[in-house]
Amino acid sequence: MSMRRRTLLGLGAAAATGVGTSLLGSSAAAGTLSPRMASPRQAPTAQFAIGVRQFYWSRGSRQLNTKIFYPASGTAGGNPIPNAPIANGVFPIAEWSHGMGCNSDCYSSQTHDLAAAGFICPAPSFSDNTNIGSVYNGNWSKDVSEVLTRTLALNNTSGDPFAGHIDTRAGVGVSGHSMGGMTTHGLLTSWPDNRIVAAVPVACVDMGNPAGLHANVLFIHGDHDPTCDYNSARAAYAELPSPKAFLTHVGADHGQYLTPDYRYYAQTKNTFLDWFRWSLYGDTAARDRLRSDATSNGTSWQAALTR
């Protein structure tokens, strides 16, 4: 990929808000494991209550304060409950990275939706959250890899509430918006993590040549985005092998389609969740819903879902 094809994120832009093989240590830097597609099973059909735990991790001098949202026991609906008991079951990881000037609480629509649907969602707060240079030099992508390692380790930590509840065989999912979307694409290209089998970069730009990961990749973007060039994301999509898909919100800006009051938010939410249900649970019914999930008068859909 030519550097000339990259489009820098404007520093003045505001991030949208509200809106048996272990995988431990198997990032590209630490090993060569390429997880297989999840064994076919049905993803949970009922909504879960949402729990949240706070962790204060680090990677060298970089602080990785991370909230993990997760399926909790109890009645579905309402706000996340700190340190609530985790629901019965084994759940895959689907991470979320925030955008500029934000933190792990900004994108509650996405992190809470993932947890309620049956995913363990670590959401780091990047300490240098306005420094786009830390995205372009790979620090944010490397931070996410560290957060994934720390989260996976909880499955085997004696006495931890998550022990035995994290699916460490299916691979992991990553996603994020704006600088978080660029971070997500960076994990597929310049700073690859081969534990990743599913990725959803939202409003990203092209961060490099594909690293050959066996990941299902869904792009979501508004075609009137003034901050992250739509054509750069389209170029990134074209470079990747299938399975892949591109959901375009026609006429939409940088992130309005991530907010529940947006007219076509349902297309974002349903496509986003079914992508992870298919990729991390192996739920083929979710795969078969994707076209109808994405289709509306305000969206367009392109997909190549077979290898």
Short mmCIF file of C-alpha atoms in Angstrom, two decimals:
data_model
loop_
_atom_site.label_atom_id
_atom_site.label_comp_id
_atom_site.label_asym_id
_atom_site.label_seq_id
_atom_site.Cartn_x
_atom_site.Cartn_y
_atom_site.Cartn_z
CA MET A 1 0.00 0.00 0.00
CA SER A 2 1.40 3.36 -0.97
CA MET A 3 1.64 5.91 1.84
CA ARG A 4 -0.03 8.34 -0.54
CA ARG A 5 -3.22 6.33 -0.23
CA ARG A 6 -3.42 6.94 3.50
CA THR A 7 -5.57 9.80 4.70
CA LEU A 8 -4.77 11.29 8.08
CA LEU A 9 -7.52 11.71 10.62
CA GLY A 10 -8.02 15.42 11.29
CA LEU A 11 -6.82 16.33 14.77
CA GLY A 12 -9.74 18.67 15.30
CA ALA A 13 -12.37 16.01 14.74
CA ALA A 14 -14.57 14.91 17.61
CA ALA A 15 -15.16 11.22 18.22
CA ALA A 16 -18.71 9.95 18.17
CA THR A 17 -19.92 9.13 21.69
CA GLY A 18 -22.65 7.20 23.47
CA VAL A 19 -22.70 5.70 20.89
CA GLY A 20 -7.84 -27.14 23.70
CA THR A 21 -5.41 -24.53 22.27
CA SER A 22 -4.94 -21.46 24.36
CA LEU A 23 -4.63 -18.12 22.62
CA LEU A 24 -2.45 -16.66 25.35
CA GLY A 25 0.71 -15.11 23.97
CA SER A 26 -0.17 -15.95 20.39
CA SER A 27 0.04 -12.51 18.83
CA ALA A 28 2.13 -12.27 15.69
CA ALA A 29 5.03 -11.06 17.80
CA ALA A 30 4.80 -14.02 20.16
CA GLY A 31 3.81 -16.96 17.99
CA THR A 32 2.25 -18.16 14.78
CA LEU A 33 -1.06 -19.62 15.89
CA SER A 34 -3.90 -19.01 13.44
CA PRO A 35 -7.15 -19.98 15.18
CA ARG A 36 -9.73 -21.82 13.17
CA MET A 37 -13.25 -20.59 12.63
CA ALA A 38 -15.39 -21.27 15.67
CA SER A 39 -17.08 -24.65 15.71
CA PRO A 40 -20.67 -24.17 14.55
CA ARG A 41 -23.10 -23.50 17.36
CA GLN A 42 -25.99 -21.15 17.92
CA ALA A 43 -25.17 -17.87 19.57
CA PRO A 44 -27.32 -16.94 22.55
CA THR A 45 -30.78 -15.82 21.49
CA ALA A 46 -31.85 -14.19 24.77
CA GLN A 47 -30.40 -10.93 26.04
CA PHE A 48 -28.22 -10.92 29.15
CA ALA A 49 -27.90 -8.48 31.98
CA ILE A 50 -24.60 -6.58 31.73
CA GLY A 51 -21.75 -6.63 34.22
CA VAL A 52 -18.62 -4.50 34.21
CA ARG A 53 -15.19 -4.92 35.83
CA GLN A 54 -12.35 -2.40 35.93
CA PHE A 55 -8.71 -3.39 35.41
CA TYR A 56 -5.57 -1.25 35.71
CA TRP A 57 -3.09 -2.91 33.39
CA SER A 58 -0.04 -1.55 31.61
CA ARG A 59 2.30 -2.25 28.70
CA GLY A 60 5.68 -0.86 29.62
CA SER A 61 5.08 2.78 30.51
CA ARG A 62 1.67 2.86 28.83
CA GLN A 63 -1.34 2.66 31.12
CA LEU A 64 -4.11 0.33 29.93
CA ASN A 65 -7.07 1.14 32.13
CA THR A 66 -9.70 -1.23 30.80
CA LYS A 67 -13.34 -1.87 31.50
CA ILE A 68 -14.62 -5.32 30.61
CA PHE A 69 -18.33 -5.51 29.86
CA TYR A 70 -19.74 -9.03 30.01
CA PRO A 71 -22.90 -11.15 30.15
CA ALA A 72 -24.11 -11.20 33.73
CA SER A 73 -26.64 -13.23 35.63
CA GLY A 74 -29.87 -11.45 36.42
CA THR A 75 -32.59 -9.64 34.52
CA ALA A 76 -31.66 -8.18 31.13
CA GLY A 77 -31.88 -4.45 30.64
CA GLY A 78 -30.58 -1.48 32.57
CA ASN A 79 -27.10 -0.18 33.17
CA PRO A 80 -24.01 -2.36 33.67
CA ILE A 81 -23.67 -3.68 37.22
CA PRO A 82 -20.16 -3.42 38.66
CA ASN A 83 -18.69 -6.84 39.49
CA ALA A 84 -21.97 -8.67 38.85
CA PRO A 85 -21.69 -12.48 38.72
CA ILE A 86 -20.97 -13.64 35.19
CA ALA A 87 -23.75 -15.58 33.48
CA ASN A 88 -23.54 -19.33 33.09
CA GLY A 89 -21.75 -20.27 29.90
CA VAL A 90 -18.54 -19.81 27.94
CA PHE A 91 -18.30 -16.59 25.95
CA PRO A 92 -15.96 -15.34 23.20
CA ILE A 93 -14.08 -12.04 23.35
CA ALA A 94 -15.09 -9.10 21.15
CA GLU A 95 -12.99 -6.02 21.99
CA TRP A 96 -13.90 -2.36 21.31
CA SER A 97 -11.50 0.59 20.79
CA HIS A 98 -12.75 4.14 21.25
CA GLY A 99 -12.04 7.19 19.09
CA MET A 100 -10.31 10.51 19.62
CA GLY A 101 -10.77 12.25 22.95
CA CYS A 102 -12.82 9.40 24.32
CA ASN A 103 -12.60 6.47 26.75
CA SER A 104 -14.14 3.07 27.46
CA ASP A 105 -17.48 4.61 28.45
CA CYS A 106 -18.07 6.69 25.33
CA TYR A 107 -19.40 3.97 23.04
CA SER A 108 -21.89 2.41 25.40
CA SER A 109 -24.23 1.49 22.55
CA GLN A 110 -21.59 -0.85 21.13
CA THR A 111 -19.97 -2.23 24.31
CA HIS A 112 -23.29 -2.83 26.06
CA ASP A 113 -24.84 -4.42 22.96
CA LEU A 114 -21.93 -6.85 22.72
CA ALA A 115 -22.16 -7.87 26.38
CA ALA A 116 -25.94 -8.24 26.28
CA ALA A 117 -25.61 -10.46 23.19
CA GLY A 118 -23.20 -12.89 24.85
CA PHE A 119 -19.70 -11.49 24.31
CA ILE A 120 -16.97 -10.50 26.75
CA CYS A 121 -16.01 -6.99 25.64
CA PRO A 122 -12.77 -5.48 26.92
CA ALA A 123 -12.74 -1.74 26.21
CA PRO A 124 -9.41 -0.03 26.93
CA SER A 125 -9.13 3.70 27.60
CA PHE A 126 -6.04 4.83 25.68
CA SER A 127 -4.06 7.25 27.85
CA ASP A 128 -3.00 9.43 24.90
CA ASN A 129 -6.49 9.63 23.46
CA THR A 130 -5.87 12.67 21.24
CA ASN A 131 -2.48 11.58 19.88
CA ILE A 132 -2.99 10.23 16.40
CA GLY A 133 0.74 9.59 16.18
CA SER A 134 0.28 6.74 18.66
CA VAL A 135 -2.14 5.14 16.23
CA TYR A 136 0.19 5.55 13.25
CA ASN A 137 3.20 4.21 15.15
CA GLY A 138 1.27 1.14 16.29
CA ASN A 139 1.06 1.86 20.01
CA TRP A 140 -2.73 1.61 20.13
CA SER A 141 -2.75 -1.67 18.18
CA LYS A 142 -0.05 -3.08 20.45
CA ASP A 143 -2.06 -1.91 23.47
CA VAL A 144 -5.07 -3.86 22.22
CA SER A 145 -2.96 -7.00 21.80
CA GLU A 146 -1.82 -6.64 25.41
CA VAL A 147 -5.41 -6.16 26.60
CA LEU A 148 -6.44 -9.30 24.72
CA THR A 149 -3.64 -11.28 26.36
CA ARG A 150 -4.56 -10.01 29.82
CA THR A 151 -8.25 -10.74 29.27
CA LEU A 152 -7.63 -14.27 27.98
CA ALA A 153 -5.41 -14.96 30.98
CA LEU A 154 -8.36 -14.44 33.33
CA ASN A 155 -9.82 -17.71 32.06
CA ASN A 156 -7.02 -19.63 33.78
CA THR A 157 -6.60 -17.40 36.84
CA SER A 158 -7.55 -19.37 39.91
CA GLY A 159 -10.36 -17.70 41.82
CA ASP A 160 -11.11 -15.11 39.17
CA PRO A 161 -14.84 -14.77 38.39
CA PHE A 162 -14.13 -15.21 34.66
CA ALA A 163 -12.18 -18.45 35.12
CA GLY A 164 -13.69 -21.13 32.87
CA HIS A 165 -16.09 -18.67 31.23
CA ILE A 166 -13.91 -17.31 28.38
CA ASP A 167 -13.83 -19.12 25.04
CA THR A 168 -10.10 -19.35 24.30
CA ARG A 169 -10.51 -21.67 21.30
CA ALA A 170 -12.64 -19.64 18.92
CA GLY A 171 -10.18 -16.79 18.36
CA VAL A 172 -10.94 -13.21 19.30
CA GLY A 173 -12.77 -10.27 17.77
CA VAL A 174 -11.69 -6.63 17.62
CA SER A 175 -13.57 -3.50 16.63
CA GLY A 176 -13.50 0.25 17.03
CA HIS A 177 -14.41 3.63 15.59
CA SER A 178 -12.30 6.40 14.02
CA MET A 179 -8.86 6.20 15.68
CA GLY A 180 -10.17 2.97 17.19
CA GLY A 181 -11.15 1.79 13.71
CA MET A 182 -7.67 2.59 12.47
CA THR A 183 -6.27 0.66 15.45
CA THR A 184 -8.46 -2.29 14.44
CA HIS A 185 -7.27 -2.20 10.84
CA GLY A 186 -3.68 -1.89 12.09
CA LEU A 187 -4.11 -5.23 13.87
CA LEU A 188 -4.80 -6.82 10.47
CA THR A 189 -1.95 -5.09 8.65
CA SER A 190 1.08 -3.33 10.10
CA TRP A 191 0.88 -4.73 13.68
CA PRO A 192 -0.92 -8.04 13.18
CA ASP A 193 -2.27 -10.23 15.93
CA ASN A 194 -3.00 -13.68 14.56
CA ARG A 195 -5.41 -14.54 17.36
CA ILE A 196 -7.92 -12.32 15.58
CA VAL A 197 -10.59 -14.12 13.57
CA ALA A 198 -13.13 -11.28 13.37
CA ALA A 199 -12.69 -7.54 12.97
CA VAL A 200 -15.02 -4.57 12.49
CA PRO A 201 -13.14 -1.36 11.67
CA VAL A 202 -15.65 1.50 11.73
CA ALA A 203 -14.82 4.79 9.98
CA CYS A 204 -11.18 3.83 9.50
CA VAL A 205 -8.52 4.66 6.93
CA ASP A 206 -6.11 2.23 5.27
CA MET A 207 -3.33 1.38 7.73
CA GLY A 208 -1.16 -0.88 5.59
CA ASN A 209 -0.89 -4.05 3.58
CA PRO A 210 -2.87 -7.09 4.73
CA ALA A 211 -0.78 -9.40 6.92
CA GLY A 212 -2.52 -12.57 5.76
CA LEU A 213 -4.60 -13.20 8.87
CA HIS A 214 -7.53 -15.58 8.57
CA ALA A 215 -10.06 -13.03 9.80
CA ASN A 216 -13.60 -12.13 8.77
CA VAL A 217 -13.58 -8.35 8.31
CA LEU A 218 -16.61 -6.04 8.23
CA PHE A 219 -16.13 -2.34 7.40
CA ILE A 220 -18.78 0.18 8.42
CA HIS A 221 -18.53 3.75 7.10
CA GLY A 222 -20.55 6.80 6.11
CA ASP A 223 -19.90 7.89 2.54
CA HIS A 224 -20.00 11.59 3.55
CA ASP A 225 -17.44 11.20 6.32
CA PRO A 226 -15.44 14.48 6.55
CA THR A 227 -12.83 13.02 8.93
CA CYS A 228 -11.78 9.54 7.76
CA ASP A 229 -11.82 9.28 3.99
CA TYR A 230 -14.42 6.82 2.73
CA ASN A 231 -12.34 6.01 -0.35
CA SER A 232 -9.37 5.05 1.83
CA ALA A 233 -11.55 2.53 3.68
CA ARG A 234 -12.81 1.22 0.35
CA ALA A 235 -9.21 0.71 -0.77
CA ALA A 236 -8.48 -1.17 2.45
CA TYR A 237 -11.51 -3.37 1.84
CA ALA A 238 -10.44 -4.13 -1.74
CA GLU A 239 -7.03 -5.37 -0.57
CA LEU A 240 -8.35 -7.94 1.89
CA PRO A 241 -9.29 -11.49 1.00
CA SER A 242 -12.75 -12.82 1.76
CA PRO A 243 -14.64 -13.31 3.98
CA LYS A 244 -15.29 -9.60 4.09
CA ALA A 245 -18.12 -7.11 3.82
CA PHE A 246 -18.71 -3.38 3.60
CA LEU A 247 -21.75 -1.62 5.08
CA THR A 248 -22.11 1.93 3.75
CA HIS A 249 -24.43 4.44 5.39
CA VAL A 250 -25.41 6.59 2.43
CA GLY A 251 -25.14 10.30 3.17
CA ALA A 252 -23.91 9.70 6.73
CA ASP A 253 -21.06 11.51 8.43
CA HIS A 254 -18.28 10.28 10.70
CA GLY A 255 -20.30 8.46 13.32
CA GLN A 256 -24.00 9.34 13.49
CA TYR A 257 -24.92 5.75 12.53
CA LEU A 258 -23.46 4.56 15.88
CA THR A 259 -26.10 6.38 17.92
CA PRO A 260 -29.43 4.66 18.67
CA ASP A 261 -31.52 7.65 17.60
CA TYR A 262 -30.14 7.51 14.05
CA ARG A 263 -32.75 6.38 11.53
CA TYR A 264 -30.66 3.46 10.29
CA TYR A 265 -28.98 2.51 13.55
CA ALA A 266 -30.67 -0.90 13.46
CA GLN A 267 -28.67 -1.72 10.34
CA THR A 268 -25.44 -0.91 12.20
CA LYS A 269 -26.38 -2.83 15.34
CA ASN A 270 -27.79 -5.97 13.76
CA THR A 271 -25.02 -6.33 11.18
CA PHE A 272 -22.32 -5.65 13.79
CA LEU A 273 -23.66 -8.25 16.23
CA ASP A 274 -24.42 -10.92 13.65
CA TRP A 275 -20.92 -10.53 12.20
CA PHE A 276 -19.49 -11.49 15.57
CA ARG A 277 -22.11 -14.21 16.17
CA TRP A 278 -21.10 -15.82 12.90
CA SER A 279 -17.35 -15.33 13.28
CA LEU A 280 -16.94 -16.19 16.97
CA TYR A 281 -19.81 -18.59 17.65
CA GLY A 282 -19.83 -20.15 14.18
CA ASP A 283 -23.54 -19.32 13.95
CA THR A 284 -24.40 -19.80 10.28
CA ALA A 285 -27.94 -18.49 10.81
CA ALA A 286 -26.38 -15.16 11.83
CA ARG A 287 -24.27 -15.21 8.65
CA ASP A 288 -27.39 -15.81 6.58
CA ARG A 289 -29.11 -12.80 8.19
CA LEU A 290 -26.37 -10.35 7.28
CA ARG A 291 -27.80 -9.10 4.00
CA SER A 292 -31.21 -8.43 5.51
CA ASP A 293 -29.57 -6.93 8.61
CA ALA A 294 -27.70 -4.42 6.47
CA THR A 295 -30.35 -3.55 3.92
CA SER A 296 -32.39 -0.35 4.07
CA ASN A 297 -33.14 2.74 2.01
CA GLY A 298 -30.21 4.46 3.72
CA THR A 299 -27.52 1.79 3.32
CA SER A 300 -25.67 -0.25 0.74
CA TRP A 301 -24.10 -3.66 1.24
CA GLN A 302 -21.21 -5.44 -0.45
CA ALA A 303 -20.00 -8.83 0.71
CA ALA A 304 -17.86 -11.81 -0.19
CA LEU A 305 -18.52 -14.32 2.57
CA THR A 306 -16.68 -17.42 1.35
CA ARG A 307 -12.95 -18.00 1.24
#
